[in-house]
Coordinates of C-alpha atoms in Angstrom, one line a residue:
M61 CA 167.8 21.3 -14.4
S62 CA 170.5 22.7 -12.2
D63 CA 173.0 25.3 -13.4
P64 CA 176.2 23.5 -14.3
L65 CA 178.2 26.6 -13.2
R66 CA 176.9 26.4 -9.6
P67 CA 177.5 23.7 -7.1
A68 CA 174.6 21.4 -6.2
D69 CA 174.3 22.8 -2.6
H70 CA 174.1 26.4 -3.8
I71 CA 171.2 28.3 -2.2
D72 CA 169.6 28.9 -5.6
S73 CA 170.1 25.4 -6.9
A74 CA 167.1 23.1 -7.5
D75 CA 168.4 20.5 -5.1
A76 CA 168.9 23.0 -2.3
A77 CA 165.5 24.6 -2.9
D78 CA 163.9 21.2 -2.6
D79 CA 165.7 20.4 0.6
G80 CA 164.8 23.8 2.2
I81 CA 166.6 25.4 5.1
T82 CA 166.6 23.5 8.4
Q83 CA 167.0 25.7 11.5
P84 CA 168.6 24.2 14.6
K85 CA 166.3 23.6 17.5
L86 CA 167.0 25.7 20.6
G87 CA 165.8 23.2 23.2
F88 CA 164.8 24.0 26.8
V89 CA 168.2 25.4 27.8
G90 CA 168.5 27.4 24.5
W91 CA 165.1 29.0 25.1
L92 CA 166.1 29.9 28.7
R93 CA 169.3 31.5 27.5
W94 CA 167.3 33.4 24.8
G95 CA 164.8 34.6 27.5
W96 CA 167.6 35.7 29.8
R97 CA 169.3 37.7 27.1
Q98 CA 166.0 39.4 26.3
L99 CA 165.3 40.2 29.9
T100 CA 168.7 41.6 30.6
S101 CA 168.9 43.8 27.5
M102 CA 168.8 47.5 28.0
R103 CA 165.8 47.8 25.7
V104 CA 163.7 45.5 28.0
A105 CA 165.0 47.4 31.1
L106 CA 163.7 50.7 29.7
I107 CA 160.4 49.1 28.8
L108 CA 160.0 47.7 32.3
L109 CA 160.9 51.1 33.8
L110 CA 158.2 52.7 31.6
F111 CA 155.7 50.0 32.7
L112 CA 156.6 50.7 36.3
A113 CA 155.9 54.5 35.8
I114 CA 152.6 53.8 34.1
G115 CA 151.6 51.2 36.7
A116 CA 152.1 53.9 39.4
V117 CA 149.6 56.2 37.8
P118 CA 146.5 54.5 39.3
G119 CA 148.1 54.9 42.7
S120 CA 147.7 58.7 42.3
V121 CA 144.3 58.5 40.6
F122 CA 142.5 56.2 43.1
P123 CA 142.7 56.4 46.9
Q124 CA 144.9 53.8 48.4
R125 CA 144.0 51.8 51.5
S126 CA 147.5 52.3 53.0
A127 CA 147.3 56.1 52.8
D128 CA 143.6 57.0 52.7
P129 CA 141.2 54.3 53.9
N130 CA 138.4 56.7 54.4
G131 CA 138.8 57.8 50.7
V132 CA 138.4 54.2 49.7
L133 CA 135.2 53.8 51.7
K134 CA 133.9 57.0 50.1
Y135 CA 134.7 55.8 46.7
K136 CA 132.9 52.5 47.4
T137 CA 129.8 54.5 48.5
D138 CA 129.9 56.8 45.4
N139 CA 130.7 54.0 42.9
P140 CA 129.1 50.8 44.1
D141 CA 129.1 49.1 40.7
L142 CA 132.6 50.1 39.6
F143 CA 134.3 49.5 43.0
P144 CA 134.3 45.6 43.0
I145 CA 135.9 45.6 39.5
L146 CA 138.6 48.1 40.4
D147 CA 139.2 46.3 43.7
K148 CA 139.8 43.0 41.9
L149 CA 142.4 44.8 39.8
S150 CA 144.1 46.0 43.0
M151 CA 143.5 49.7 42.0
F152 CA 143.2 50.5 45.7
D153 CA 146.4 48.6 46.7
V154 CA 148.5 49.4 43.7
Y155 CA 151.9 49.3 45.3
S156 CA 151.4 45.9 46.9
S157 CA 149.5 44.3 44.0
P158 CA 150.9 41.2 42.3
W159 CA 151.2 42.9 38.9
F160 CA 153.1 45.9 40.2
S161 CA 155.3 43.6 42.3
A162 CA 156.0 41.5 39.2
V163 CA 157.1 44.5 37.1
Y164 CA 159.2 45.7 40.1
I165 CA 161.0 42.3 40.5
L166 CA 161.5 41.9 36.7
L167 CA 163.0 45.4 36.5
F168 CA 165.3 44.6 39.4
I169 CA 166.5 41.4 37.7
S170 CA 166.9 43.1 34.3
L171 CA 169.0 45.9 35.7
I172 CA 171.3 43.5 37.6
G173 CA 171.7 41.4 34.4
C174 CA 172.5 44.5 32.4
I175 CA 175.0 46.0 34.9
I176 CA 177.2 43.0 35.8
P177 CA 178.5 42.3 32.2
R178 CA 179.0 46.0 31.6
I179 CA 181.0 46.4 34.7
K180 CA 183.3 43.6 33.6
H181 CA 183.6 45.2 30.1
H182 CA 184.3 48.7 31.5
A183 CA 186.9 47.4 34.0
K184 CA 188.7 45.7 31.1
A185 CA 188.5 48.9 29.0
L186 CA 190.0 51.0 31.9
R187 CA 193.0 48.7 32.0
A188 CA 193.5 48.6 28.2
L189 CA 195.8 51.0 26.3
P190 CA 194.3 53.3 23.7
P191 CA 194.0 51.6 20.3
R192 CA 196.8 51.6 17.7
T193 CA 196.9 54.5 15.3
P194 CA 195.1 53.7 12.1
A195 CA 197.4 53.3 9.1
R196 CA 195.2 55.7 7.0
L197 CA 194.0 58.5 9.2
A198 CA 192.7 60.3 6.1
R199 CA 189.8 57.9 5.9
L200 CA 188.3 59.4 9.0
E201 CA 185.8 62.2 8.6
D202 CA 187.4 64.6 11.1
H203 CA 191.0 64.6 9.6
R204 CA 193.5 67.5 9.3
S205 CA 197.0 67.5 7.9
V206 CA 199.9 70.0 8.2
S207 CA 203.4 70.0 6.7
R208 CA 206.3 71.7 8.5
G209 CA 209.7 72.4 7.1
T210 CA 213.0 71.4 8.7
S211 CA 216.6 72.1 8.0
A212 CA 218.3 69.8 5.5
G213 CA 219.0 66.3 6.5
S214 CA 217.0 63.2 7.3
A215 CA 218.4 63.0 10.8
T216 CA 217.0 66.5 11.6
A217 CA 213.6 65.6 10.1
D218 CA 213.4 62.4 12.2
A219 CA 214.3 64.3 15.3
D220 CA 211.8 67.0 14.6
A221 CA 209.1 64.4 13.9
A222 CA 209.8 62.6 17.1
A223 CA 209.9 65.9 19.1
S224 CA 206.5 67.0 17.6
I225 CA 204.9 63.8 18.8
D226 CA 206.5 64.3 22.2
V227 CA 204.8 67.7 22.3
A228 CA 201.5 66.3 21.2
E229 CA 201.7 63.6 23.9
K230 CA 202.1 66.2 26.6
Q231 CA 199.4 68.3 25.1
L232 CA 196.9 65.4 25.0
K233 CA 197.7 64.4 28.6
A234 CA 197.1 68.0 29.7
L235 CA 193.6 67.8 28.0
G236 CA 192.7 64.7 30.1
Y237 CA 193.4 62.0 27.6
R238 CA 195.0 58.6 28.2
V239 CA 197.9 58.2 25.7
A240 CA 200.0 55.5 24.2
R241 CA 202.9 55.9 21.7
Y242 CA 203.0 53.8 18.5
D243 CA 206.3 54.6 16.6
R244 CA 207.5 52.6 13.7
G245 CA 210.3 53.4 11.3
R246 CA 210.1 57.0 10.2
V247 CA 206.5 57.3 11.4
W248 CA 205.8 58.5 14.9
S249 CA 202.3 58.7 16.4
V250 CA 200.4 59.0 19.7
S251 CA 197.0 57.5 20.3
A252 CA 194.8 59.1 22.9
E253 CA 191.4 58.4 24.4
R254 CA 189.1 60.0 27.0
G255 CA 185.5 60.0 28.2
Y256 CA 185.7 56.9 30.3
W257 CA 183.6 58.8 32.8
R258 CA 180.7 58.6 30.4
E259 CA 180.4 54.9 30.8
T260 CA 181.2 55.2 34.5
G261 CA 178.3 57.6 34.9
N262 CA 176.1 55.3 33.0
L263 CA 177.0 52.5 35.3
I264 CA 176.6 54.7 38.4
F265 CA 173.1 55.7 37.1
H266 CA 172.0 52.1 36.8
I267 CA 173.6 50.9 40.0
A268 CA 171.8 53.8 41.8
L269 CA 168.5 52.7 40.3
V270 CA 169.2 49.2 41.7
G271 CA 170.0 50.9 45.0
V272 CA 166.7 52.7 45.0
L273 CA 164.8 49.5 44.2
I274 CA 166.6 47.6 47.0
T275 CA 166.2 50.4 49.5
V276 CA 162.5 50.8 48.8
G277 CA 161.9 47.1 48.8
V278 CA 163.8 46.3 52.0
G279 CA 163.0 49.6 53.7
G280 CA 159.3 49.0 53.2
G281 CA 159.6 46.0 55.5
F282 CA 160.7 48.2 58.3
A283 CA 158.3 51.1 57.6
Y284 CA 154.8 51.8 58.7
T285 CA 152.0 54.3 57.8
G286 CA 149.1 54.8 60.0
Q287 CA 146.1 57.1 60.3
R288 CA 144.5 58.7 63.3
V289 CA 141.5 61.0 63.7
V290 CA 142.0 63.4 66.6
V291 CA 139.2 65.7 67.9
E292 CA 139.9 69.1 69.5
G293 CA 140.9 68.6 73.1
K294 CA 141.6 64.9 72.6
S295 CA 145.0 63.1 72.5
Y296 CA 146.6 60.5 70.4
V297 CA 149.3 58.2 71.8
N298 CA 151.8 56.6 69.4
A299 CA 150.9 53.0 70.1
L300 CA 149.6 50.2 67.9
I301 CA 146.2 50.1 69.7
D302 CA 145.6 53.8 69.3
Y303 CA 145.6 53.9 65.4
N304 CA 142.4 54.0 63.4
S305 CA 144.2 52.1 60.7
I306 CA 147.7 51.1 60.0
N307 CA 149.8 49.5 57.3
R308 CA 153.1 48.2 58.6
G309 CA 156.0 46.3 57.1
R310 CA 156.4 42.6 57.9
F311 CA 159.5 43.4 60.1
V312 CA 157.7 45.9 62.3
P313 CA 157.0 44.4 65.7
D314 CA 154.2 45.5 68.0
D315 CA 156.6 47.3 70.3
A316 CA 158.4 49.2 67.6
F317 CA 156.5 52.5 68.1
V318 CA 158.3 55.4 69.9
P319 CA 156.0 56.4 72.9
Y320 CA 155.0 60.0 72.3
A321 CA 151.6 61.7 72.4
L322 CA 149.9 64.5 70.4
T323 CA 147.0 66.6 71.7
L324 CA 145.0 68.7 69.3
D325 CA 144.6 72.1 71.0
S326 CA 142.8 73.8 68.1
F327 CA 142.4 73.8 64.4
D328 CA 142.7 77.0 62.4
V329 CA 141.1 77.5 59.0
T330 CA 140.5 80.7 57.1
Y331 CA 137.7 81.3 54.6
E332 CA 137.5 83.9 51.9
A333 CA 135.2 86.7 52.7
L334 CA 131.9 87.2 51.0
G335 CA 132.3 89.3 47.9
A336 CA 135.9 88.3 47.4
P337 CA 137.1 86.0 44.6
G338 CA 136.5 82.4 45.7
A339 CA 134.2 83.6 48.5
G340 CA 133.6 80.9 51.1
Q341 CA 136.5 78.7 50.0
A342 CA 138.8 77.5 52.7
G343 CA 142.4 78.9 52.7
N344 CA 145.1 77.9 55.1
F345 CA 144.8 74.9 57.4
K346 CA 146.7 74.6 60.6
A347 CA 146.5 72.1 63.4
N348 CA 147.9 73.4 66.7
L349 CA 149.3 70.6 68.8
T350 CA 150.9 69.9 72.1
V351 CA 153.6 67.3 71.7
R352 CA 154.7 65.1 74.6
E353 CA 158.2 63.8 73.7
P354 CA 159.3 60.3 74.6
D355 CA 161.4 61.8 77.5
G356 CA 158.2 63.4 79.0
S357 CA 158.9 67.0 78.0
K358 CA 156.3 69.0 76.2
R359 CA 156.3 71.5 73.4
K360 CA 153.9 73.4 71.1
A361 CA 154.0 72.6 67.4
A362 CA 151.8 72.9 64.3
V363 CA 151.1 70.7 61.3
E364 CA 150.1 72.3 58.0
V365 CA 149.5 71.0 54.5
N366 CA 152.9 70.1 53.0
H367 CA 154.6 71.0 56.3
P368 CA 154.8 67.8 58.4
L369 CA 155.8 67.6 62.0
S370 CA 158.8 65.4 62.9
V371 CA 158.6 63.7 66.3
G372 CA 160.1 60.5 67.6
G373 CA 161.5 59.6 64.2
D374 CA 158.0 59.8 62.6
N375 CA 156.6 62.4 60.2
V376 CA 153.1 63.5 61.0
Y377 CA 151.1 64.8 58.0
L378 CA 147.8 66.7 57.9
L379 CA 145.5 64.8 55.5
G380 CA 142.1 66.2 56.2
N381 CA 139.7 67.9 58.6
G382 CA 136.1 68.2 59.5
Y383 CA 133.5 68.8 62.1
A384 CA 132.8 66.6 65.1
P385 CA 129.4 67.7 66.6
S386 CA 129.0 66.6 70.3
I387 CA 125.9 64.5 70.7
T388 CA 124.2 63.2 73.8
V389 CA 121.6 60.5 73.7
R390 CA 119.4 59.5 76.6
N391 CA 116.9 56.7 76.7
A392 CA 113.3 56.9 77.8
Q393 CA 114.3 56.6 81.5
G394 CA 116.7 59.6 81.1
V395 CA 119.8 57.4 81.4
E396 CA 122.7 58.6 79.3
V397 CA 123.4 56.1 76.5
F398 CA 126.0 58.1 74.6
S399 CA 127.8 61.4 74.9
G400 CA 130.7 62.7 72.9
P401 CA 131.9 64.1 69.6
V402 CA 131.1 62.2 66.4
E403 CA 133.3 62.7 63.3
F404 CA 131.3 63.8 60.3
L405 CA 132.8 63.3 56.8
P406 CA 132.7 66.4 54.5
Q407 CA 130.6 65.8 51.4
D408 CA 131.4 69.1 49.5
N409 CA 133.6 72.2 49.6
N410 CA 131.1 73.9 51.8
M411 CA 131.5 71.3 54.5
T412 CA 128.1 69.7 54.3
S413 CA 129.0 66.7 56.4
L414 CA 127.6 63.2 56.9
G415 CA 128.0 61.3 60.1
V416 CA 126.8 58.0 61.7
L417 CA 126.1 57.2 65.3
K418 CA 125.6 53.6 66.4
L419 CA 123.9 52.7 69.7
P420 CA 124.2 48.9 70.3
D421 CA 123.2 49.1 73.9
G422 CA 121.0 51.0 76.3
M423 CA 117.9 51.0 74.1
P424 CA 115.1 48.5 73.7
E425 CA 116.6 47.7 70.3
Q426 CA 119.8 48.7 68.6
L427 CA 119.6 52.2 67.1
G428 CA 121.5 53.9 64.3
L429 CA 121.4 57.7 63.7
V430 CA 122.4 59.2 60.3
G431 CA 123.0 62.9 60.5
F432 CA 123.9 65.8 58.3
L433 CA 125.6 68.9 59.6
Y434 CA 125.2 72.2 57.7
P435 CA 127.7 74.8 59.0
T436 CA 125.9 77.6 57.2
P437 CA 122.5 76.2 56.2
A438 CA 120.2 77.3 53.4
K439 CA 117.0 75.7 52.2
L440 CA 116.6 74.6 48.6
K441 CA 113.4 74.8 46.6
S442 CA 113.0 71.0 47.1
G443 CA 112.8 71.6 50.8
A444 CA 116.2 70.0 51.4
F445 CA 119.0 71.8 53.2
T446 CA 122.5 72.6 51.9
S447 CA 125.5 74.5 53.3
I448 CA 126.6 77.7 51.5
R449 CA 129.7 78.3 53.5
G450 CA 132.2 76.1 55.4
D451 CA 132.5 78.1 58.6
L452 CA 129.9 78.0 61.4
N453 CA 127.1 80.4 61.0
F454 CA 123.9 79.1 62.7
P455 CA 124.9 75.4 62.2
L456 CA 122.1 72.9 61.7
L457 CA 122.1 69.2 62.5
T458 CA 119.5 66.9 61.0
L459 CA 119.1 63.3 62.2
D460 CA 117.2 60.3 60.9
V461 CA 116.8 57.3 63.3
Y462 CA 116.9 53.6 62.3
Q463 CA 116.0 50.7 64.6
G464 CA 117.0 47.1 64.2
D465 CA 120.2 45.1 63.7
L466 CA 123.3 47.2 63.3
G467 CA 125.2 44.2 61.9
I468 CA 128.0 44.5 64.4
D469 CA 127.4 41.2 66.3
G470 CA 128.4 38.9 63.5
G471 CA 132.2 39.4 63.9
N472 CA 132.6 41.0 60.5
P473 CA 134.4 44.3 60.2
V474 CA 132.0 47.3 59.8
S475 CA 132.9 50.9 59.0
V476 CA 132.1 53.4 61.7
Y477 CA 131.2 55.9 58.9
Q478 CA 128.5 53.8 57.3
L479 CA 125.2 52.4 58.4
D480 CA 123.9 49.2 56.9
T481 CA 120.1 49.7 57.0
N482 CA 119.1 46.4 55.3
D483 CA 117.9 44.9 58.6
M484 CA 116.7 48.2 60.1
T485 CA 113.5 50.1 60.2
K486 CA 113.5 53.8 59.5
L487 CA 111.6 55.7 62.2
N488 CA 111.7 59.3 60.8
G489 CA 112.8 61.4 57.9
R490 CA 112.1 61.1 54.2
G491 CA 109.8 58.1 53.4
T492 CA 108.1 58.2 56.8
D493 CA 105.3 60.2 58.4
V494 CA 107.7 61.7 61.0
K495 CA 110.0 64.6 60.1
S496 CA 113.8 64.5 60.5
I497 CA 115.1 65.8 63.8
Q498 CA 116.5 69.3 63.4
L499 CA 118.8 70.8 66.0
Q500 CA 121.0 73.8 66.6
P501 CA 123.8 73.9 69.2
G502 CA 122.3 73.6 72.7
E503 CA 119.0 72.2 71.6
T504 CA 117.3 68.9 72.6
A505 CA 114.7 66.9 70.7
D506 CA 112.7 63.8 71.4
L507 CA 113.6 60.6 69.6
P508 CA 110.7 59.0 67.6
D509 CA 108.4 56.4 69.3
G510 CA 109.3 57.8 72.8
L511 CA 112.7 56.2 72.8
G512 CA 114.3 59.1 74.6
T513 CA 116.0 62.4 73.7
V514 CA 119.0 63.6 71.7
T515 CA 121.0 66.8 72.4
F516 CA 123.2 68.8 70.1
E517 CA 125.7 70.1 72.6
N518 CA 127.0 73.6 72.3
E519 CA 130.8 73.6 72.7
S520 CA 131.2 77.4 72.6
P521 CA 133.4 78.9 75.4
A522 CA 131.7 80.8 78.1
G523 CA 130.6 84.3 77.0
A524 CA 130.6 83.4 73.3
K525 CA 128.2 85.6 71.3
D526 CA 128.1 83.5 68.1
F527 CA 128.3 79.9 67.0
S528 CA 131.8 80.1 65.5
K529 CA 133.2 77.7 68.2
S530 CA 130.0 75.7 68.9
V531 CA 131.2 72.6 67.1
K532 CA 134.5 70.9 67.6
R533 CA 136.8 70.3 64.7
Y534 CA 138.8 67.2 64.0
V535 CA 141.9 66.5 61.9
S536 CA 143.0 63.3 60.1
L537 CA 146.7 62.7 60.7
Q538 CA 148.9 60.4 58.8
I539 CA 151.9 59.1 60.8
H540 CA 154.7 57.8 58.5
H541 CA 157.9 56.1 59.6
D542 CA 160.6 55.1 57.1
D543 CA 164.3 55.1 57.9
S544 CA 165.2 54.3 54.3
V545 CA 164.2 57.7 52.9
V546 CA 167.8 59.0 53.5
W547 CA 169.2 56.2 51.5
V548 CA 166.7 56.7 48.8
L549 CA 167.7 60.3 48.6
V550 CA 171.4 59.3 48.4
F551 CA 170.8 56.9 45.6
A552 CA 168.6 59.4 43.8
L553 CA 171.4 62.0 43.9
L554 CA 173.9 59.4 42.7
A555 CA 171.5 58.6 39.8
L556 CA 171.3 62.3 38.8
A557 CA 175.1 62.6 39.0
G558 CA 175.6 59.5 36.9
L559 CA 173.0 60.6 34.4
G560 CA 174.8 64.0 34.1
L561 CA 178.1 62.3 33.4
A562 CA 176.5 60.0 30.8
L563 CA 174.9 62.9 29.0
F564 CA 177.6 65.5 29.1
V565 CA 180.9 63.7 29.0
P566 CA 182.0 63.0 25.4
R567 CA 183.7 59.7 24.6
R568 CA 186.3 60.3 21.9
R569 CA 189.7 59.2 20.5
M570 CA 192.4 61.4 19.0
W571 CA 195.5 60.6 17.0
V572 CA 198.5 62.7 16.0
K573 CA 200.9 61.2 13.5
A574 CA 204.2 62.6 12.2
T575 CA 205.9 61.2 9.1
A576 CA 209.5 62.4 8.3
S577 CA 210.9 63.0 4.8
D578 CA 214.2 64.5 3.8
D579 CA 213.4 68.1 4.5
S580 CA 210.0 68.2 6.1
I581 CA 207.6 66.5 8.4
H582 CA 204.0 65.7 7.6
L583 CA 201.6 66.0 10.6
E584 CA 198.2 64.3 10.6
Y585 CA 195.4 64.8 13.2
A586 CA 192.2 62.8 13.4
G587 CA 189.4 62.3 15.8
L588 CA 186.7 59.7 16.3
A589 CA 183.7 59.8 18.6
R590 CA 181.9 56.9 20.2
G591 CA 178.3 58.0 19.6
E592 CA 177.2 61.4 18.5
D593 CA 179.6 64.2 19.3
P594 CA 178.8 67.5 17.5
T595 CA 181.9 69.2 19.0
L596 CA 184.4 66.7 17.7
A597 CA 185.4 68.7 14.6
A598 CA 186.0 71.8 16.8
A599 CA 188.0 69.7 19.2
V600 CA 190.3 68.5 16.3
D601 CA 190.7 72.1 15.1
D602 CA 191.6 73.2 18.6
L603 CA 194.1 70.3 18.8
V604 CA 195.8 71.4 15.6
R605 CA 196.0 75.0 16.6
G606 CA 197.3 74.2 20.1
H607 CA 199.9 71.8 18.7
E608 CA 201.2 74.4 16.2
R609 CA 201.5 77.0 18.9
L610 CA 203.5 74.6 21.1
L611 CA 205.8 73.6 18.2
D612 CA 206.4 77.3 17.3
A613 CA 207.1 78.1 20.9
A614 CA 209.6 75.2 21.1
A615 CA 211.3 76.3 17.9
S616 CA 211.7 79.8 19.2
R617 CA 213.4 78.5 22.4
H618 CA 215.7 76.2 20.4
P619 CA 216.5 77.9 17.1
V620 CA 218.4 75.9 14.5
K621 CA 222.1 76.9 14.4
G622 CA 223.1 78.9 11.4
A623 CA 219.6 79.7 10.5

């Protein structure tokens, strides 16, 4: 039975409870509008920005194909089971992956959707006058009141009240407030507001973020990053065909490369002396280069870690280094099949290095040589060798020979630093009856099965008394070109400036009201902050004291007659 004192459609009535509450259906357009409002909210923009930062973490944890392709190959060799899973998740191509691009695009749309309405609202606020003076200032938390006496007569009190607000208006203008007068009857008041730069800084910050996103996105289409391994005495020409690997934007044509050349004259590296802390560890790295400029002129330059070389609009970075032993292979007839330096990849801090030499022609069957270089060798209890120091002291080269199909004739890309031995027969080394070939600089040994000879060339200069220069060094250079970095810097500085304004400029309103009576005026002061402002109370006190000083000074300049 329903309550007779309540209408039948009351929420607690029995009839209404039976009917229930029917929510209106949003429909397709309604859901789109709801999704757009969620996406363009500042909360979602901050969440996407956090996701973007978290998504960039794997790019610094795992080697990236665009920056360190050799590191990706090494990771694949060291983690053969985990690599396919990570590769499917684009952990080695993070910044071009679909999921990273999706977050990037959603963040861009979210920021645009946040900024445009706020710009309109802020532009309207800049044109609007400060709000009217509240009727009851005493209700505000930061409120002060002062009474000042006047000479007898309501006309004098009215004039003094109006004059006091005139003084307050000038005072507030001097403090950087926008002011508006609201006088009515025997009540005079001024309303003041400042801190518009706070919202302006907020908008500058978000616009700068959009600028960074646009600059990085568009600039990436005109940028390229390439890698080149250069051996001592060899040169690199900045042409597309001369890169070992390159990742270029979609708008970079084949002829976009400035024609300059780099020659590696020498590579300097220092090692801590024996007995010192960190003995044997490498210290400073320095690649000494001869640069041939696009105009044909030459100059000497150097590339060090964190000190890139600028040439032809490109930045050249030093990524890595290693040894490149010079090897000569001759067949059974004494014909030279191969001769030249081979880049070996370091496997530990003591420069134990692994290298591969592939011989597709010149032999009865294709040959593959897997070698280890030990700059300062030592023999372990197991009989295997290791290097105990990174510099060259009696360097040792060991070689295992494989015969069969190198897998390079099928048209599939094959790494020059790896040897696929699935279709090859091992001729010497562990697992066979023939020992591995062991060579020191200048020595020659026979290949197994009478296939020919192999020589470890000594590259020491004439008159050398040790092996310190017997093996050539190589450097891995990264060449990066990106004209958008200047604009990224500009927008980043703008973002910092905007953030500073948004954090340190207070947004507040002030009011001063004077009410006249027959023989006195009642002054009221109040302040209101938009957001947290711990200095508001002090600002109101300063306003009161400053206003009193100005009124006292005005009274001393214009004393009342007969006083």
